[in-house]
Short mmCIF file of C-alpha atoms in Angstrom, two decimals:
data_model
loop_
_atom_site.label_atom_id
_atom_site.label_comp_id
_atom_site.label_asym_id
_atom_site.label_seq_id
_atom_site.Cartn_x
_atom_site.Cartn_y
_atom_site.Cartn_z
CA MET M 1 133.51 65.21 67.01
CA ALA M 2 131.39 66.05 63.98
CA GLU M 3 129.01 68.04 66.19
CA VAL M 4 131.93 70.01 67.61
CA LEU M 5 133.17 70.84 64.13
CA VAL M 6 129.70 71.96 63.07
CA THR M 7 129.42 74.15 66.16
CA LEU M 8 132.83 75.69 65.53
CA GLY M 9 131.85 76.28 61.93
CA ILE M 10 128.71 78.09 62.97
CA ILE M 11 130.67 80.21 65.44
CA GLY M 12 133.14 81.07 62.70
CA VAL M 13 130.38 82.15 60.32
CA VAL M 14 128.68 84.26 62.99
CA SER M 15 132.00 85.89 63.91
CA ALA M 16 132.73 86.66 60.27
CA MET M 17 129.36 88.37 60.04
CA THR M 18 129.42 90.29 63.32
CA VAL M 19 133.05 91.37 63.74
CA PRO M 20 133.07 93.73 60.73
CA THR M 21 129.84 95.32 61.97
CA LEU M 22 131.28 95.78 65.44
CA MET M 23 134.41 97.37 63.98
CA GLN M 24 132.34 99.74 61.85
CA ASN M 25 130.23 100.76 64.82
CA TYR M 26 133.36 101.32 66.89
CA GLN M 27 134.84 103.53 64.17
CA ARG M 28 131.64 105.55 63.88
CA GLN M 29 131.60 106.09 67.64
CA SER M 30 135.24 107.15 67.56
CA TYR M 31 134.45 109.79 64.94
CA ILE M 32 131.49 111.03 66.98
CA THR M 33 133.53 111.25 70.18
CA GLN M 34 136.22 113.36 68.53
CA LEU M 35 133.70 115.61 66.78
CA HIS M 36 131.73 116.12 69.98
CA LYS M 37 134.92 117.17 71.77
CA VAL M 38 135.63 119.94 69.25
CA TYR M 39 131.96 120.94 69.25
CA ASN M 40 131.90 121.31 73.04
CA GLU M 41 135.22 123.15 73.21
CA VAL M 42 134.11 125.73 70.64
CA GLN M 43 130.78 126.41 72.33
CA GLN M 44 132.28 126.53 75.82
CA GLY M 45 134.97 128.87 74.52
CA ALA M 46 132.36 131.10 72.91
CA LEU M 47 130.40 131.33 76.15
CA ARG M 48 133.58 132.18 78.04
CA TYR M 49 134.50 134.80 75.41
CA MET M 50 131.15 136.55 75.86
CA THR M 51 131.12 136.25 79.65
CA ASP M 52 134.64 137.66 80.03
CA ARG M 53 133.59 140.72 78.03
CA ASN M 54 130.12 141.13 79.56
CA ALA M 55 128.64 140.78 76.08
CA VAL M 56 125.34 139.28 74.93
CA ASN M 57 126.78 137.86 71.72
CA LEU M 58 130.10 137.22 70.01
CA MET M 59 129.90 140.31 67.81
CA GLU M 60 129.34 142.57 70.80
CA ALA M 61 132.30 140.81 72.41
CA GLY M 62 134.49 141.80 69.46
CA LEU M 63 134.76 138.51 67.56
CA THR M 64 134.30 140.29 64.24
CA ASN M 65 137.43 139.69 62.17
CA SER M 66 140.08 137.12 61.35
CA ALA M 67 142.58 138.45 63.91
CA ALA M 68 140.05 138.10 66.72
CA MET M 69 139.17 134.61 65.50
CA GLN M 70 142.84 133.62 65.62
CA GLU M 71 142.97 134.77 69.24
CA PHE M 72 139.79 132.80 69.99
CA LEU M 73 141.25 129.58 68.59
CA ARG M 74 144.53 130.04 70.47
CA ASP M 75 142.65 130.60 73.72
CA ASN M 76 140.60 127.43 73.34
CA PHE M 77 142.86 124.93 71.57
CA LYS M 78 146.48 123.86 71.56
CA ILE M 79 147.58 125.12 68.15
CA VAL M 80 150.42 123.59 66.14
CA SER M 81 150.17 126.05 63.26
CA MET M 82 147.75 128.66 62.00
CA GLY M 83 147.22 130.56 58.77
CA THR M 84 145.14 133.64 58.13
CA THR M 85 143.26 131.82 55.34
CA ASP M 86 142.82 128.27 54.11
CA SER M 87 145.46 128.79 51.40
CA ASP M 88 148.09 128.91 54.16
CA MET M 89 147.14 125.50 55.48
CA PRO M 90 148.16 121.99 54.38
CA TRP M 91 144.60 120.65 54.23
CA ASN M 92 144.21 122.13 50.74
CA ASN M 93 146.50 119.31 49.56
CA VAL M 94 143.98 116.68 50.67
CA SER M 95 141.29 115.38 48.32
CA TYR M 96 137.99 115.08 50.14
CA LYS M 97 135.14 112.83 49.02
CA ASN M 98 131.50 112.45 49.94
CA LEU M 99 129.86 109.21 51.04
CA ASN M 100 128.96 108.42 47.43
CA GLY M 101 132.62 108.66 46.41
CA GLY M 102 132.16 111.97 44.62
CA SER M 103 134.52 114.92 44.91
CA TRP M 104 134.00 117.65 47.49
CA THR M 105 135.12 121.23 46.87
CA SER M 106 136.57 123.00 49.89
CA GLY M 107 135.83 126.56 48.79
CA THR M 108 137.61 129.43 50.51
CA TRP M 109 137.60 130.78 54.05
CA GLY M 110 137.98 134.52 53.78
CA CYS M 111 136.51 135.56 57.15
CA GLY M 112 138.74 133.62 59.50
CA PRO M 113 141.79 131.43 60.00
CA CYS M 114 142.52 127.74 59.56
CA ALA M 115 144.56 125.87 62.15
CA VAL M 116 146.20 122.54 62.86
CA LEU M 117 145.42 121.45 66.42
CA ALA M 118 147.68 119.45 68.71
CA SER M 119 145.07 116.68 68.64
CA GLY M 120 145.72 116.30 64.92
CA ALA M 121 142.43 117.92 63.92
CA TRP M 122 142.21 120.67 61.32
CA VAL M 123 139.71 123.50 61.69
CA CYS M 124 138.72 126.55 59.66
CA ALA M 125 136.59 129.15 61.41
CA ASP M 126 134.95 132.23 59.95
CA ASN M 127 134.25 134.99 62.43
CA PRO M 128 130.50 135.09 63.20
CA LYS M 129 130.06 138.48 61.53
CA CYS M 130 130.87 137.02 58.12
CA TYR M 131 127.32 136.27 56.95
CA THR M 132 123.86 137.67 57.68
CA TYR M 133 120.60 135.76 57.89
CA SER M 134 117.20 137.48 58.20
CA TYR M 135 113.77 135.99 58.73
CA GLY M 136 110.56 137.12 60.39
CA GLY M 137 111.93 140.54 61.25
CA HIS M 138 114.99 139.14 63.02
CA THR M 139 118.56 139.38 61.74
CA SER M 140 121.30 137.00 62.85
CA TRP M 141 124.97 136.61 61.99
CA TYR M 142 127.14 133.55 61.52
CA GLY M 143 130.34 132.15 60.08
CA MET M 144 131.15 128.80 58.48
CA PHE M 145 133.02 126.24 60.58
CA PHE M 146 135.00 123.29 59.18
CA VAL M 147 136.52 120.44 61.16
CA ASP M 148 138.51 117.41 60.03
CA ILE M 149 138.85 115.47 63.26
CA ASN M 150 142.02 113.62 62.26
CA GLY M 151 143.63 115.93 59.72
CA LYS M 152 145.43 114.40 56.76
CA LYS M 153 144.78 110.88 58.03
CA GLY M 154 141.97 109.16 56.13
CA PRO M 155 139.30 108.53 55.21
CA ASN M 156 138.81 112.29 54.55
CA ILE M 157 135.13 111.77 53.81
CA ILE M 158 132.45 114.37 54.50
CA GLY M 159 130.21 112.89 57.16
CA ARG M 160 132.79 110.47 58.56
CA ASP M 161 135.84 112.38 59.78
CA THR M 162 135.04 115.77 58.23
CA PHE M 163 132.11 118.09 58.93
CA LEU M 164 130.70 121.51 58.09
CA MET M 165 128.48 123.66 60.29
CA GLU M 166 127.73 127.27 61.27
CA LEU M 167 129.01 129.25 64.24
CA TRP M 168 126.18 131.63 65.12
CA SER M 169 126.69 134.94 66.89
CA ASP M 170 125.31 133.51 70.15
CA GLY M 171 128.13 130.94 70.19
CA VAL M 172 126.07 127.94 69.10
CA LEU M 173 127.20 125.54 66.38
CA ASP M 174 124.28 124.43 64.24
CA LEU M 175 122.93 124.50 60.70
CA PRO M 176 121.89 127.28 58.29
CA LYS M 177 118.57 128.88 59.29
CA VAL M 178 118.76 127.42 62.82
CA SER M 179 119.39 130.95 64.04
CA PRO M 180 119.31 132.37 67.56
CA ALA M 181 115.82 133.76 66.84
CA CYS M 182 114.68 130.33 65.70
CA ARG M 183 116.11 128.53 68.71
CA THR M 184 115.09 131.02 71.40
CA LEU M 185 111.99 132.76 70.00
CA GLY M 186 110.57 130.13 67.71
CA VAL M 187 110.81 132.41 64.67
CA CYS M 188 111.84 129.70 62.24
CA ASP M 189 111.74 129.31 58.48
CA GLY M 190 110.37 125.77 58.76
CA ASP M 191 108.02 123.57 60.76
CA SER M 192 110.66 122.70 63.36
CA ILE M 193 114.39 122.83 63.98
CA GLU M 194 114.64 119.16 63.06
CA ALA M 195 112.81 119.79 59.79
CA ILE M 196 115.04 122.75 58.95
CA ARG M 197 118.14 120.65 59.48
CA ASN M 198 116.73 118.00 57.17
CA THR M 199 116.41 120.32 54.18
CA GLY M 200 118.91 120.74 51.37
CA THR M 201 121.41 118.39 49.77
CA ALA M 202 121.51 114.91 51.28
CA CYS M 203 124.52 114.00 53.41
CA GLU M 204 125.90 111.42 50.98
CA GLY M 205 125.72 113.89 48.08
CA SER M 206 127.69 116.74 49.70
CA THR M 207 129.89 118.52 47.16
CA THR M 208 130.68 121.88 48.76
CA TYR M 209 130.97 123.62 52.13
CA THR M 210 127.34 124.78 52.12
CA HIS M 211 126.14 121.15 52.19
CA GLN M 212 125.89 120.35 55.90
CA ARG M 213 123.29 117.57 56.19
CA CYS M 214 125.81 115.11 57.66
CA PHE M 215 126.18 117.25 60.77
CA ALA M 216 122.42 117.81 60.74
CA ASN M 217 121.82 114.05 60.82
CA ILE M 218 124.08 113.70 63.84
CA LEU M 219 122.35 116.50 65.75
CA ASN M 220 118.89 115.19 64.89
CA ASN M 221 119.82 111.66 65.96
CA ASN M 222 121.22 112.62 69.37
CA TRP M 223 124.86 112.32 68.32
CA GLU M 224 124.54 108.97 66.62
CA MET M 225 126.16 108.31 63.23
CA ASN M 226 123.50 105.97 61.92
CA TYR M 227 124.30 106.35 58.23
#
């Protein structure tokens, strides 16, 4: 009987140690799955947008202003509500934090709309003509892209359920400086794409929309949230 009790006690201790870890891993995978879904839908939609218009990039296809970006989102997502800027959307009433518990400042989205999706996600999407990046004789264009995969529902933490990235003019979602010229021609401001993604403010210290290392970590680790 004593041996049985000892065995049960050991099982209980092991369970107490492993169950929380399993739950955390499950939650991380859930976040990744939802983020990957939005990521794929945006890129597939961008490719379709260019193909339908026989264009080589999104700017040539006409995705150059907020009105066109609204149409793009409506064509690719089930939209509950949409505003022309972030000030029209409810997500401004949510306080976001970084992984260190510090405050995160949302900034403003002046080049595109914000929308509440039927899935519950919130997105803000600049049109890809909003910003210009030049390096090595090549100029590329991009817009900021924000996604909160579960909207107002918590934890509302950058790197867990909320992410920042860039929508480049070729329809690819990636990081600053990982431009079309870098990806296709190798003209990169860094030793490698992975190295470029790993520059800048650390994921856990993100305080504004230009800090995108959390998404970089996920891309560099083959869609694993190992932080």
